[in-house]
Amino acid sequence: MSISPELFQPYNKQIAEALGLSELRNGSWRVQNTDGHSLVYFWQAAVMPTFRGMSILTVIHTQRLSDSDPVNSGKWKGAFALPNSKLQTLEEIAVASIPHDVLWAELNQVDFTENIVTSSRDGIGYHLATTTNDFSAEFNFSNPESAWLKRVERALLYQLQRIAMTSQSLAAHEYLAMWKEYVER
């Protein structure tokens, strides 16, 4: 399975290459430079502030697929990208190895039944897409008020914080500061 909405598709080739992949798709094909690891799952999130440009976060989990490896072992990498929608290319990309994926745990606690009515003229929206070998899902949310969506937002923010700190990307640090302003309002 793969994620291919129009939102991510123009940039996925560049993101995949930065992450050391020939393409973003799951399966037991060899991932470049990872000693026989396969791509187990990945997710992508578009972060869309009202008055700033969109960014894309991508996290991949690669693992050796053998009987002796525990489930959740393997390697995680994250990428932060600033797309130029007019040129359909990336202006900036930062990649970092990360110790684990905090968003994945939050997605296991999703509560689609919680419904809180909100309205806002300014704020921040998200498009989140995730895929494994046998499941894929996409959803949008903005200005989260429900507890589970706030946890998802915090997990996304935390992933960017780790990518920014590890990669030392100035663009990632600047975007993180701007994003925190939206979240802390």
Short mmCIF file of C-alpha atoms in Angstrom, two decimals:
data_model
loop_
_atom_site.label_atom_id
_atom_site.label_comp_id
_atom_site.label_asym_id
_atom_site.label_seq_id
_atom_site.Cartn_x
_atom_site.Cartn_y
_atom_site.Cartn_z
CA MET A 1 0.00 0.00 0.00
CA SER A 2 1.07 3.56 -0.46
CA ILE A 3 -0.14 7.04 0.34
CA SER A 4 -0.67 9.07 -2.79
CA PRO A 5 -3.06 11.95 -2.22
CA GLU A 6 -2.41 15.00 -4.34
CA LEU A 7 -1.23 16.82 -1.22
CA PHE A 8 1.92 14.67 -0.82
CA GLN A 9 2.43 13.15 -4.27
CA PRO A 10 4.41 15.98 -5.91
CA TYR A 11 7.00 15.81 -3.11
CA ASN A 12 7.18 12.10 -2.24
CA LYS A 13 10.03 11.27 -4.62
CA GLN A 14 12.28 13.89 -2.98
CA ILE A 15 11.17 12.88 0.52
CA ALA A 16 11.77 9.19 -0.20
CA GLU A 17 15.26 9.88 -1.55
CA ALA A 18 16.13 12.00 1.50
CA LEU A 19 15.03 9.10 3.73
CA GLY A 20 17.19 6.64 1.76
CA LEU A 21 14.28 4.98 -0.05
CA SER A 22 13.61 4.49 -3.73
CA GLU A 23 9.93 5.18 -3.05
CA LEU A 24 7.47 5.50 -0.18
CA ARG A 25 5.63 2.20 -0.08
CA ASN A 26 5.41 -0.71 2.32
CA GLY A 27 6.68 -4.15 1.59
CA SER A 28 9.51 -6.58 1.93
CA TRP A 29 11.76 -4.99 -0.65
CA ARG A 30 15.22 -3.88 0.34
CA VAL A 31 15.48 -0.37 1.71
CA GLN A 32 18.70 1.32 0.60
CA ASN A 33 21.50 1.52 3.17
CA THR A 34 19.62 -0.20 6.00
CA ASP A 35 21.14 -3.69 6.06
CA GLY A 36 18.17 -5.57 4.67
CA HIS A 37 15.47 -3.68 6.54
CA SER A 38 11.99 -3.44 5.02
CA LEU A 39 9.57 -0.56 5.30
CA VAL A 40 6.98 -1.68 7.89
CA TYR A 41 4.88 1.49 8.12
CA PHE A 42 5.02 5.18 7.50
CA TRP A 43 2.88 8.23 7.99
CA GLN A 44 2.78 11.70 6.54
CA ALA A 45 1.20 14.83 7.94
CA ALA A 46 0.60 18.12 6.19
CA VAL A 47 0.70 20.98 8.69
CA MET A 48 -1.28 23.93 7.33
CA PRO A 49 -1.26 27.17 9.35
CA THR A 50 -3.71 29.81 8.12
CA PHE A 51 -1.16 32.54 7.42
CA ARG A 52 2.03 30.56 6.82
CA GLY A 53 3.19 27.96 4.33
CA MET A 54 2.45 24.26 4.62
CA SER A 55 5.02 21.75 5.85
CA ILE A 56 5.15 17.98 5.53
CA LEU A 57 6.26 15.60 8.26
CA THR A 58 7.08 12.01 7.32
CA VAL A 59 8.10 9.18 9.65
CA ILE A 60 9.16 5.74 8.46
CA HIS A 61 9.72 2.55 10.45
CA THR A 62 12.05 -0.02 8.91
CA GLN A 63 12.73 -3.43 10.39
CA ARG A 64 14.36 -6.72 9.51
CA LEU A 65 11.56 -9.11 8.87
CA SER A 66 12.76 -12.29 10.52
CA ASP A 67 11.26 -14.52 13.18
CA SER A 68 13.91 -13.54 15.74
CA ASP A 69 13.23 -9.79 15.71
CA PRO A 70 10.72 -8.46 18.24
CA VAL A 71 7.80 -6.50 16.84
CA ASN A 72 8.66 -2.75 17.32
CA SER A 73 12.39 -3.24 16.86
CA GLY A 74 14.05 -1.63 13.91
CA LYS A 75 14.82 1.92 12.92
CA TRP A 76 12.80 5.11 12.69
CA LYS A 77 13.58 8.16 10.58
CA GLY A 78 11.74 11.43 10.34
CA ALA A 79 11.70 14.11 7.66
CA PHE A 80 10.54 17.72 7.76
CA ALA A 81 9.92 19.34 4.38
CA LEU A 82 8.86 22.79 3.21
CA PRO A 83 7.20 22.45 -0.20
CA ASN A 84 6.98 25.12 -2.88
CA SER A 85 3.54 24.40 -4.34
CA LYS A 86 4.06 26.63 -7.38
CA LEU A 87 7.20 24.78 -8.46
CA GLN A 88 6.09 21.43 -6.94
CA THR A 89 9.47 20.95 -5.35
CA LEU A 90 10.88 21.12 -1.84
CA GLU A 91 12.54 24.32 -0.67
CA GLU A 92 13.94 22.64 2.45
CA ILE A 93 14.20 19.12 3.83
CA ALA A 94 15.70 17.92 7.11
CA VAL A 95 16.09 14.23 7.97
CA ALA A 96 16.94 12.67 11.32
CA SER A 97 17.05 9.27 12.97
CA ILE A 98 14.58 9.18 15.84
CA PRO A 99 14.43 6.70 18.74
CA HIS A 100 10.75 5.77 18.27
CA ASP A 101 7.44 7.05 16.92
CA VAL A 102 5.26 8.80 19.51
CA LEU A 103 2.43 9.39 17.02
CA TRP A 104 1.92 5.67 16.43
CA ALA A 105 1.00 5.15 20.08
CA GLU A 106 -1.52 8.02 19.92
CA LEU A 107 -3.15 6.58 16.81
CA ASN A 108 -3.84 3.41 18.78
CA GLN A 109 -6.01 5.52 21.11
CA VAL A 110 -8.20 7.22 18.47
CA ASP A 111 -11.74 8.12 19.56
CA PHE A 112 -13.78 9.09 16.52
CA THR A 113 -16.93 9.35 18.65
CA GLU A 114 -15.75 12.38 20.64
CA ASN A 115 -17.32 15.44 19.04
CA ILE A 116 -16.63 19.01 20.10
CA VAL A 117 -17.96 21.93 18.05
CA THR A 118 -15.45 24.70 17.37
CA SER A 119 -15.11 27.59 14.98
CA SER A 120 -12.18 29.80 14.13
CA ARG A 121 -11.06 32.22 11.46
CA ASP A 122 -7.40 31.68 12.22
CA GLY A 123 -5.68 28.52 13.23
CA ILE A 124 -3.91 25.47 12.00
CA GLY A 125 -5.13 22.46 10.05
CA TYR A 126 -3.72 19.00 9.55
CA HIS A 127 -4.03 16.23 6.99
CA LEU A 128 -2.71 12.94 8.38
CA ALA A 129 -2.19 9.82 6.29
CA THR A 130 -0.80 6.53 7.58
CA THR A 131 -0.23 3.12 6.06
CA THR A 132 0.95 -0.35 7.02
CA ASN A 133 1.04 -3.53 4.94
CA ASP A 134 -2.68 -4.15 5.48
CA PHE A 135 -4.20 -0.83 6.52
CA SER A 136 -4.24 2.78 5.43
CA ALA A 137 -6.20 5.76 6.69
CA GLU A 138 -6.37 9.49 6.12
CA PHE A 139 -8.14 12.22 8.04
CA ASN A 140 -8.21 15.98 8.43
CA PHE A 141 -8.65 18.09 11.53
CA SER A 142 -8.03 21.66 12.58
CA ASN A 143 -7.77 23.66 15.79
CA PRO A 144 -8.22 20.51 17.89
CA GLU A 145 -10.30 20.71 21.06
CA SER A 146 -10.98 17.03 21.75
CA ALA A 147 -8.51 15.25 24.01
CA TRP A 148 -7.38 12.65 21.46
CA LEU A 149 -6.83 15.18 18.66
CA LYS A 150 -4.82 17.38 21.03
CA ARG A 151 -2.65 14.32 21.80
CA VAL A 152 -2.18 13.71 18.06
CA GLU A 153 -1.25 17.38 17.55
CA ARG A 154 1.26 17.23 20.44
CA ALA A 155 2.77 14.04 19.01
CA LEU A 156 3.22 15.70 15.61
CA LEU A 157 4.79 18.74 17.26
CA TYR A 158 7.09 16.50 19.30
CA GLN A 159 8.25 14.66 16.16
CA LEU A 160 9.20 17.96 14.52
CA GLN A 161 10.99 19.02 17.70
CA ARG A 162 13.13 15.84 17.60
CA ILE A 163 13.84 16.23 13.89
CA ALA A 164 14.81 19.90 14.38
CA MET A 165 17.11 19.15 17.32
CA THR A 166 18.81 16.17 15.69
CA SER A 167 19.19 17.64 12.20
CA GLN A 168 20.06 21.16 13.41
CA SER A 169 17.95 22.55 10.56
CA LEU A 170 17.35 26.29 10.96
CA ALA A 171 14.18 26.06 8.84
CA ALA A 172 12.83 23.26 11.07
CA HIS A 173 13.58 25.28 14.22
CA GLU A 174 11.88 28.38 12.78
CA TYR A 175 8.82 26.40 11.69
CA LEU A 176 8.66 24.74 15.12
CA ALA A 177 8.63 28.15 16.85
CA MET A 178 5.84 29.39 14.56
CA TRP A 179 3.82 26.19 15.04
CA LYS A 180 4.10 26.45 18.83
CA GLU A 181 2.61 29.96 18.62
CA TYR A 182 -0.48 28.54 16.89
CA VAL A 183 -0.83 25.68 19.37
CA GLU A 184 -0.33 27.81 22.49
CA ARG A 185 -3.06 30.34 21.61
#
